[in-house]
XYZ file of C-alpha atoms in Angstrom:
568
model
C -3.771 -10.245 -4.139
C -3.674 -7.497 -2.313
C -2.502 -3.410 -3.668
C 1.171 -3.111 -3.136
C 0.856 -1.881 0.615
C 2.345 1.736 0.872
C 1.884 2.482 4.448
C 5.555 3.652 4.584
C 6.233 6.663 7.469
C 6.126 10.269 5.523
C 8.950 11.226 8.170
C 10.633 8.168 8.196
C 11.315 8.347 4.513
C 14.815 6.813 3.180
C 16.690 6.055 0.794
C 18.374 2.398 0.933
C 21.742 1.980 1.268
C 23.441 2.213 -2.275
C 24.598 -0.894 -3.587
C 28.291 -0.999 -4.285
C 27.936 -2.936 -7.831
C 30.743 -3.247 -9.914
C 29.709 -2.672 -13.310
C 29.729 -6.232 -14.751
C 31.325 -7.047 -17.732
C 29.531 -8.915 -20.572
C 30.034 -11.522 -22.107
C 32.244 -11.602 -25.981
C 30.236 -12.206 -28.836
C 27.033 -10.500 -28.103
C 26.150 -8.308 -31.159
C 23.734 -6.140 -28.909
C 26.240 -5.405 -26.400
C 27.298 -2.293 -27.394
C 26.840 0.648 -25.453
C 23.600 -0.160 -23.120
C 24.300 0.470 -19.864
C 21.519 3.460 -18.842
C 21.566 6.653 -19.452
C 24.750 6.082 -21.642
C 23.340 4.291 -23.889
C 23.440 6.176 -28.012
C 20.154 3.989 -28.848
C 18.257 1.019 -29.346
C 20.039 -1.445 -30.562
C 18.295 -4.328 -32.063
C 17.295 -7.586 -29.758
C 18.238 -11.190 -29.834
C 15.523 -13.047 -31.774
C 13.668 -15.842 -29.197
C 14.540 -19.518 -29.225
C 13.476 -20.464 -32.520
C 13.696 -24.398 -31.244
C 10.855 -26.056 -28.554
C 9.016 -24.256 -27.020
C 8.757 -20.398 -25.679
C 10.372 -20.071 -22.149
C 12.099 -17.705 -19.904
C 13.547 -17.777 -16.574
C 11.871 -15.489 -14.178
C 14.537 -13.943 -11.250
C 11.888 -12.936 -8.533
C 13.410 -10.138 -6.142
C 11.820 -11.599 -3.085
C 11.707 -15.084 -1.193
C 9.261 -17.160 -2.113
C 8.124 -20.530 -2.202
C 8.647 -22.007 -5.742
C 6.836 -24.852 -7.149
C 7.899 -24.615 -11.184
C 4.839 -27.339 -11.923
C 2.472 -25.613 -10.561
C -1.097 -25.698 -12.114
C -1.093 -21.837 -13.503
C 2.410 -22.378 -14.903
C 1.321 -25.661 -16.656
C -1.770 -22.982 -18.225
C 0.324 -20.508 -19.356
C 2.714 -23.371 -21.050
C 0.363 -25.317 -22.660
C -2.273 -22.847 -23.485
C -2.385 -19.214 -23.045
C -0.080 -17.244 -23.324
C 2.037 -21.084 -24.937
C 5.095 -19.262 -22.728
C 7.109 -21.991 -19.498
C 7.987 -19.505 -16.497
C 10.127 -21.507 -14.633
C 10.709 -19.192 -11.109
C 13.564 -18.253 -9.175
C 13.297 -16.514 -5.851
C 15.790 -14.408 -4.076
C 17.270 -15.330 -0.612
C 17.617 -13.086 2.219
C 17.687 -9.894 1.329
C 16.737 -8.607 -1.894
C 19.063 -5.970 -2.359
C 22.044 -7.971 -1.057
C 21.127 -10.597 -3.518
C 20.864 -8.250 -6.122
C 24.823 -7.190 -5.764
C 26.053 -10.454 -5.537
C 23.773 -11.739 -9.296
C 25.344 -8.563 -10.348
C 28.570 -9.373 -10.268
C 28.414 -13.092 -10.923
C 27.672 -12.285 -14.075
C 23.553 -11.501 -13.984
C 20.091 -13.428 -14.370
C 19.872 -14.992 -17.183
C 16.715 -13.766 -18.636
C 14.184 -11.411 -16.567
C 14.159 -10.179 -13.217
C 11.114 -8.555 -11.805
C 11.194 -6.457 -8.301
C 9.309 -3.724 -6.490
C 9.684 -0.487 -7.953
C 12.764 1.086 -6.015
C 15.443 3.885 -7.073
C 18.506 1.718 -5.457
C 17.698 -1.557 -8.055
C 16.988 0.775 -10.856
C 20.338 2.664 -10.650
C 21.737 -0.083 -10.125
C 20.790 -2.177 -12.522
C 21.305 0.657 -14.575
C 24.716 1.144 -14.106
C 24.880 -3.066 -14.266
C 25.433 -2.967 -18.425
C 23.937 -6.130 -18.243
C 20.133 -5.011 -18.819
C 18.596 -3.883 -22.731
C 16.396 -1.046 -23.339
C 13.266 -1.567 -24.060
C 10.982 1.416 -24.860
C 10.419 0.238 -28.708
C 8.493 -2.808 -27.899
C 5.825 -0.572 -25.914
C 4.345 0.963 -29.284
C 4.042 -1.917 -31.416
C 0.477 -2.704 -31.179
C -0.217 -5.134 -33.824
C 2.303 -7.783 -32.051
C 2.389 -6.433 -28.039
C -0.941 -4.664 -27.831
C -1.006 -5.338 -24.442
C 2.747 -3.310 -23.894
C 1.289 -1.546 -26.185
C -1.830 -0.454 -23.535
C 0.818 0.730 -20.954
C -0.677 4.451 -19.915
C 1.963 6.753 -21.498
C 2.547 8.618 -18.740
C 3.735 6.448 -17.043
C 6.010 5.244 -20.001
C 7.152 8.950 -19.943
C 8.046 9.407 -16.233
C 10.434 6.146 -16.952
C 12.503 8.023 -19.670
C 16.117 8.455 -19.048
C 17.640 11.778 -21.086
C 17.854 9.539 -23.775
C 14.455 8.830 -23.954
C 15.576 4.953 -23.153
C 12.819 2.751 -20.588
C 14.971 0.353 -19.048
C 12.204 -1.875 -17.693
C 8.641 -3.132 -17.985
C 6.370 -1.522 -15.449
C 3.792 -3.676 -13.882
C 1.026 -3.398 -11.146
C -0.627 -0.104 -11.567
C -3.867 1.330 -12.621
C -4.905 0.568 -15.941
C -7.148 3.665 -15.137
C -5.151 6.458 -13.787
C -7.660 8.724 -13.728
C -10.474 6.782 -11.512
C -7.697 4.507 -9.577
C -8.921 1.907 -7.013
C -8.853 3.158 -4.104
C -6.901 -0.088 -2.152
C -7.811 -1.783 0.995
C -8.918 1.695 2.782
C -9.299 1.282 6.695
C -8.257 4.128 8.590
C -12.058 4.841 10.117
C -14.093 5.569 12.676
C -15.723 2.023 14.133
C -18.877 2.170 15.796
C -21.164 -0.478 18.409
C -24.358 -0.651 16.663
C -25.349 -2.263 19.099
C -24.272 0.283 22.232
C -25.178 2.854 19.718
C -28.920 1.385 19.868
C -28.502 0.610 24.402
C -27.902 4.819 24.125
C -30.784 5.587 22.482
C -28.290 7.120 19.411
C -27.967 6.449 15.486
C -25.222 6.883 12.816
C -26.423 10.115 11.988
C -25.728 11.725 15.649
C -22.752 10.565 15.199
C -22.492 13.075 12.271
C -20.807 15.693 13.966
C -17.375 15.530 17.106
C -19.955 16.947 19.418
C -22.622 13.488 18.527
C -19.304 11.906 19.243
C -18.627 13.250 22.996
C -22.079 12.941 23.905
C -21.989 8.993 22.981
C -18.956 8.903 24.611
C -20.491 9.812 27.432
C -23.380 7.314 27.376
C -21.373 4.673 26.379
C -19.522 5.147 29.694
C -22.438 3.994 31.527
C -22.845 0.836 29.593
C -21.856 -2.254 30.858
C -20.084 -5.248 29.127
C -20.955 -8.688 29.352
C -18.713 -9.198 32.508
C -20.279 -6.344 34.239
C -17.428 -3.996 33.733
C -17.913 -0.276 32.632
C -17.238 -0.219 28.744
C -14.040 1.151 27.608
C -15.605 4.608 25.686
C -12.842 5.108 23.297
C -9.917 3.146 21.710
C -7.352 2.943 19.767
C -3.487 1.189 18.944
C -0.434 3.030 19.833
C 1.659 0.097 18.475
C 4.946 1.337 18.734
C 5.895 0.274 14.901
C 3.479 2.078 13.363
C 5.373 4.933 11.051
C 3.704 8.981 11.178
C 1.528 8.064 7.539
C 0.296 5.179 9.360
C -1.182 4.982 12.393
C -4.247 4.928 14.067
C -3.958 8.320 15.467
C -3.789 9.795 11.655
C -7.794 8.701 11.522
C -8.647 11.747 14.322
C -6.680 14.058 12.660
C -8.344 13.150 9.517
C -11.572 14.747 11.046
C -9.471 17.053 12.218
C -8.674 18.487 8.301
C -4.961 17.330 9.029
C -3.042 15.499 5.720
C -0.765 12.273 6.810
C -0.386 10.285 3.862
C 2.091 10.586 1.274
C 4.810 12.632 2.490
C 2.595 13.762 5.501
C 2.602 17.375 2.838
C -1.057 19.364 1.875
C -0.950 21.532 -1.328
C -3.284 24.744 0.570
C -3.278 26.806 -2.812
C 0.205 27.761 -3.760
C 1.546 26.679 -0.460
C 2.661 23.069 1.346
C 1.079 22.716 5.034
C 3.541 19.734 6.664
C 1.012 18.227 9.035
C 3.541 19.205 11.652
C 2.425 22.477 11.162
C -0.876 22.403 10.739
C -2.268 24.582 13.582
C -5.581 21.771 13.088
C -2.618 18.743 14.058
C -2.638 20.652 17.549
C -5.999 20.778 17.735
C -6.516 17.440 16.773
C -4.495 15.994 19.821
C -5.587 18.779 22.285
C -9.266 17.191 21.215
C -7.842 13.537 22.398
C -5.998 14.888 25.475
C -9.289 16.612 26.878
C -11.342 12.974 26.070
C -7.956 11.069 27.902
C -8.832 13.972 31.005
C -12.629 13.105 31.120
C -12.003 9.528 31.274
C -13.979 8.661 27.932
C -9.941 7.238 26.291
C -9.166 3.922 27.667
C -6.491 4.772 29.553
C -4.423 2.407 28.570
C -4.480 3.090 25.093
C -0.858 4.405 25.866
C 0.398 1.078 26.891
C -1.408 -1.861 25.373
C 0.350 -4.035 23.554
C -1.802 -4.928 19.779
C -2.811 -8.648 21.616
C -4.085 -6.441 24.815
C -6.040 -4.338 22.014
C -7.493 -7.005 20.160
C -8.851 -8.935 23.706
C -10.340 -5.860 24.179
C -12.597 -5.614 21.511
C -12.907 -8.916 21.427
C -14.607 -9.143 23.934
C -16.396 -6.293 24.036
C -14.716 -3.893 26.319
C -15.318 -0.647 23.612
C -17.567 1.228 22.287
C -16.081 3.188 19.992
C -12.561 2.160 18.279
C -10.951 5.022 15.804
C -7.812 4.374 13.704
C -7.401 0.621 10.735
C -10.155 -1.913 11.452
C -7.550 -4.309 10.793
C -5.969 -3.545 13.514
C -8.937 -4.131 15.653
C -8.710 -7.513 13.978
C -10.807 -8.508 10.965
C -11.479 -12.300 12.189
C -13.930 -10.589 15.227
C -16.781 -10.615 12.246
C -15.348 -12.387 9.494
C -15.843 -15.840 11.429
C -19.257 -15.194 12.039
C -23.135 -15.479 10.069
C -25.388 -13.919 12.285
C -25.333 -11.544 15.603
C -23.913 -14.076 17.455
C -20.397 -12.169 18.886
C -19.765 -8.420 19.648
C -18.124 -8.200 16.108
C -21.170 -8.507 14.272
C -21.530 -5.135 15.196
C -19.350 -3.123 14.090
C -19.705 -0.500 11.539
C -17.879 2.259 10.015
C -19.087 6.025 9.814
C -18.109 8.783 8.528
C -15.280 11.286 9.776
C -17.321 13.077 12.183
C -17.324 17.047 11.181
C -15.318 19.304 13.465
C -15.488 22.893 14.036
C -13.999 25.240 11.033
C -13.000 21.989 9.260
C -13.830 22.662 5.796
C -12.105 19.408 4.176
C -10.864 16.246 5.808
C -7.187 15.580 5.562
C -5.924 12.955 3.225
C -5.014 9.736 5.799
C -4.183 7.414 2.072
C -3.421 8.508 -1.491
C -3.799 6.009 -3.815
C -0.347 5.574 -6.728
C -1.831 4.612 -9.585
C 1.901 3.955 -11.311
C 3.513 0.576 -11.929
C 4.533 -0.950 -8.018
C 6.952 -3.383 -9.791
C 9.761 -3.616 -12.826
C 10.936 -6.445 -15.225
C 14.371 -6.269 -16.051
C 15.697 -8.522 -18.909
C 19.407 -9.396 -19.167
C 21.046 -8.178 -22.680
C 22.555 -12.217 -23.242
C 18.617 -13.314 -22.987
C 18.003 -15.956 -25.491
C 14.566 -16.151 -25.035
C 13.236 -12.463 -25.828
C 9.836 -13.595 -27.445
C 9.705 -15.655 -24.842
C 9.282 -12.193 -22.521
C 7.659 -10.550 -23.946
C 4.638 -12.651 -24.991
C 4.640 -13.372 -21.238
C 4.249 -9.906 -20.089
C 1.497 -9.066 -22.721
C -0.515 -11.269 -22.195
C -0.029 -10.595 -18.144
C -0.292 -6.957 -19.098
C -3.527 -7.382 -21.315
C -5.692 -4.245 -20.120
C -9.255 -5.987 -18.597
C -10.242 -5.267 -15.502
C -10.262 -9.315 -14.313
C -6.727 -9.514 -15.811
C -5.489 -9.668 -12.379
C -7.308 -13.168 -11.245
C -6.608 -14.445 -14.798
C -2.526 -14.358 -13.892
C -3.170 -14.680 -10.651
C -5.304 -18.208 -10.492
C -6.317 -19.044 -14.452
C -9.055 -17.759 -16.871
C -12.173 -18.178 -15.694
C -14.027 -21.417 -15.646
C -10.517 -23.275 -15.184
C -10.563 -23.265 -11.473
C -12.866 -20.283 -10.875
C -15.807 -18.692 -12.422
C -18.241 -16.174 -12.593
C -21.024 -17.198 -10.196
C -23.926 -14.811 -12.175
C -22.344 -12.769 -14.505
C -18.261 -11.906 -15.743
C -17.219 -8.651 -13.449
C -19.811 -9.711 -10.836
C -18.904 -12.238 -7.916
C -17.473 -15.038 -8.694
C -16.097 -18.836 -6.216
C -13.801 -21.613 -6.784
C -15.021 -24.375 -9.066
C -12.590 -26.544 -8.795
C -12.250 -28.687 -5.059
C -8.861 -29.748 -5.003
C -7.736 -26.598 -6.627
C -9.473 -24.157 -3.424
C -8.332 -26.572 -0.998
C -4.693 -26.336 -1.898
C -5.085 -22.415 -2.207
C -6.718 -21.635 0.927
C -4.770 -24.719 2.886
C -2.446 -21.411 4.494
C 0.153 -24.083 3.915
C 2.597 -22.127 1.352
C 3.848 -25.481 0.227
C 0.394 -26.424 -1.193
C -0.254 -22.862 -2.039
C 2.744 -23.297 -4.805
C 1.207 -26.715 -6.221
C -1.444 -24.770 -7.532
C -0.186 -21.379 -8.206
C 2.688 -18.475 -7.919
C 0.542 -16.336 -7.222
C 1.776 -13.288 -9.709
C -0.238 -10.934 -10.048
C 2.197 -8.389 -9.586
C 3.184 -8.929 -13.358
C -0.255 -7.741 -14.217
C -2.162 -4.487 -13.499
C -5.561 -3.709 -11.902
C -8.817 -1.996 -12.642
C -11.109 0.041 -10.444
C -13.791 -1.310 -12.744
C -13.406 -4.916 -10.709
C -10.635 -5.951 -7.982
C -11.455 -9.764 -7.534
C -11.006 -9.868 -3.599
C -14.012 -7.159 -2.705
C -16.438 -9.495 -5.056
C -15.710 -12.888 -4.380
C -18.065 -14.912 -2.722
C -17.947 -16.283 0.588
C -19.519 -18.532 2.666
C -20.265 -17.038 5.745
C -21.639 -13.423 5.716
C -19.370 -11.453 7.958
C -16.728 -12.129 5.907
C -17.894 -9.658 3.260
C -17.488 -7.216 6.202
C -14.191 -6.012 5.997
C -14.909 -5.975 1.532
C -18.052 -3.760 2.713
C -15.699 -1.550 4.652
C -12.909 -0.666 2.622
C -15.551 0.350 -0.567
C -17.449 2.623 2.198
C -13.963 4.826 3.906
C -12.511 4.879 0.466
C -15.659 7.319 -0.624
C -15.349 9.379 3.031
C -12.934 11.631 1.761
C -9.627 11.054 3.094
C -8.371 9.094 0.495
C -7.004 10.947 -3.104
C -4.585 10.235 -6.515
C -1.708 10.834 -5.464
C 0.208 13.974 -7.221
C 3.998 13.843 -7.830
C 4.770 15.656 -3.904
C 3.442 12.542 -2.049
C 6.135 10.140 -4.224
C 9.357 12.416 -3.603
C 11.920 10.345 -2.523
C 14.487 12.274 -0.393
C 17.893 13.545 -1.681
C 20.509 10.710 -1.477
C 22.932 12.092 2.043
C 20.887 14.972 2.531
C 19.689 16.695 5.256
C 15.790 14.634 5.249
C 17.549 10.942 4.988
C 19.832 12.033 7.975
C 17.475 13.829 10.302
C 13.818 11.230 9.690
C 14.458 8.792 12.016
C 15.553 12.166 14.925
C 11.572 13.660 13.617
C 10.325 9.794 13.676
C 11.433 9.355 17.023
C 10.184 13.214 18.445
C 6.344 11.820 16.957
C 6.108 9.176 18.996
C 7.293 10.678 21.840
C 5.549 13.329 22.501
C 2.100 12.051 20.945
C 2.283 9.895 24.295
C 2.823 13.079 26.406
C 0.281 15.187 24.369
C -2.818 12.547 25.230
C -1.553 12.232 29.186
C -1.038 16.083 29.953
C -2.456 16.624 33.412
C -4.609 19.887 32.094
C -3.954 22.653 29.130
C -1.323 24.725 30.893
C 0.919 21.099 30.682
C -0.347 20.501 26.979
C 0.928 23.770 26.092
C 4.172 23.320 27.553
C 3.995 20.037 25.877
C 3.351 21.288 22.495
C 6.456 24.080 23.278
C 8.894 21.694 23.823
C 7.768 19.629 21.206
C 7.761 22.710 19.138
C 11.742 23.398 20.205
C 12.530 19.476 19.675
C 11.341 19.839 15.825
C 13.832 22.318 14.982
C 16.953 21.274 17.679
C 16.649 17.186 17.410
C 15.395 17.474 13.960
C 16.412 20.710 12.297
C 12.822 21.021 10.290
C 13.094 23.737 8.884
C 16.252 22.810 6.760
C 14.244 19.367 6.229
C 11.376 21.336 4.501
C 14.018 23.367 2.605
C 15.179 19.983 1.407
C 11.950 18.849 0.359
C 10.826 22.211 -1.280
C 13.633 21.843 -3.587
C 13.917 18.237 -4.494
C 10.312 19.035 -5.260
C 11.315 22.044 -7.130
C 13.849 19.671 -9.208
C 11.617 17.092 -9.578
C 8.541 18.786 -11.199
C 11.381 20.506 -14.190
C 12.630 17.386 -14.630
C 8.983 15.221 -15.117
C 6.237 17.881 -15.167
C 4.058 18.240 -12.405
C 0.761 15.777 -11.856
């Protein structure tokens, strides 16, 4: 039940290939077919009525692969108690976009479909002539209070030029002005036991100079096997992206913004990360630490498992990057100071001379992450609307209720509402946490994404734990979210590259350049070699990635988005 993962690299942004979709032929005799096809529709037609015989029910097609058990305990609750709707699920097999193309060209889905928000899916759905426009249902507070409670700014940005809205948005922040910060994890993580051994405290690490002093002292310490400690390390994962990699925790301290589109707005100007002078300064510092043997000399070549093993065996005194890359099980499986993992703790980004504000490494996008599309041929519209009106009730705990049932059924509050919680049904808990997808599917379809979330209470920051170490990841992420590197998204963070444009064409090469030169920056033998490498990097950006053209296209895309949708 984590937030939608938005760690896509800003340099690797690209559109999925546009689906080759033939407009589906809708069956004759449906009084609601008239011109309900995307922006060509001239108005919102009357909706078909719900199923007048038998209990309310509908089929929901999931735009992802999942283990389905339509007899799960949570689905039984929905059917028999609240909201009184039977939800029959169908999962996608294989690639979701290919499955959507096939579904559209073979008559469409029966009732409703939910997909992660995606412009390619949206375009295919709208051009299919198979979905209902839904704007009227968001303005019926007496009948559908949950739908009416959706923040209006989300709905406004969903309207086409004729004012139609073609999906029910889900998985959004109930309060866009105070969004939940997400699982923030890009940080500086120190071994407090080593800190104590060298006679320092966390306060001594508030500056980059203090960190350097600690690294030099840590290099003189030994691990349990008698080997010298590796003062500092991070994971240079070959599968990471420009927007999500461990080095970004260092760039953050140096004031470089790497999240979203990798763009910081300073006054009226936009500054791209690669052009920020502090980008160079950050890698110069890393190079200095590497040459002084204060960074693990194998950092460039270590694989993820080797990196984790070094942390597990207590070889590293300070890590930078995502603490999840270190392997959270190092502390989550402990109940006290019995192993090295117990002593890990996050510290604020150290202050760097000349840097007034740390960079942004994560933007919090409160906007919807999923869309529910409704077939215009459905005979179960009332069931669909009633179910999503229920799931979108604006209660802080609603994602937990949708995922696990209401409080008092399979789980309950430990002390008070919106406090700690735990499972109260041992059978449910055992199946839910078994690690086996088929067993989990017996109790819950795990459809948290049909609901919304709220910073006032997030379930997986508040679950009661059996081991003290299991609470550390929650504590770490809450702390990192307050260190200045996380902010709410603006529209310039969320731009989609122009289809067939320069950014789409050259983004893969831009990412190749980043990965190629980060290692060269780190291992430059002296200052002169670093300067030579930096010049080669800048030349490669222009010659291989057409960097100036990419930035110009980005600016034009931004200006067009502001003209069409306004700025936020």
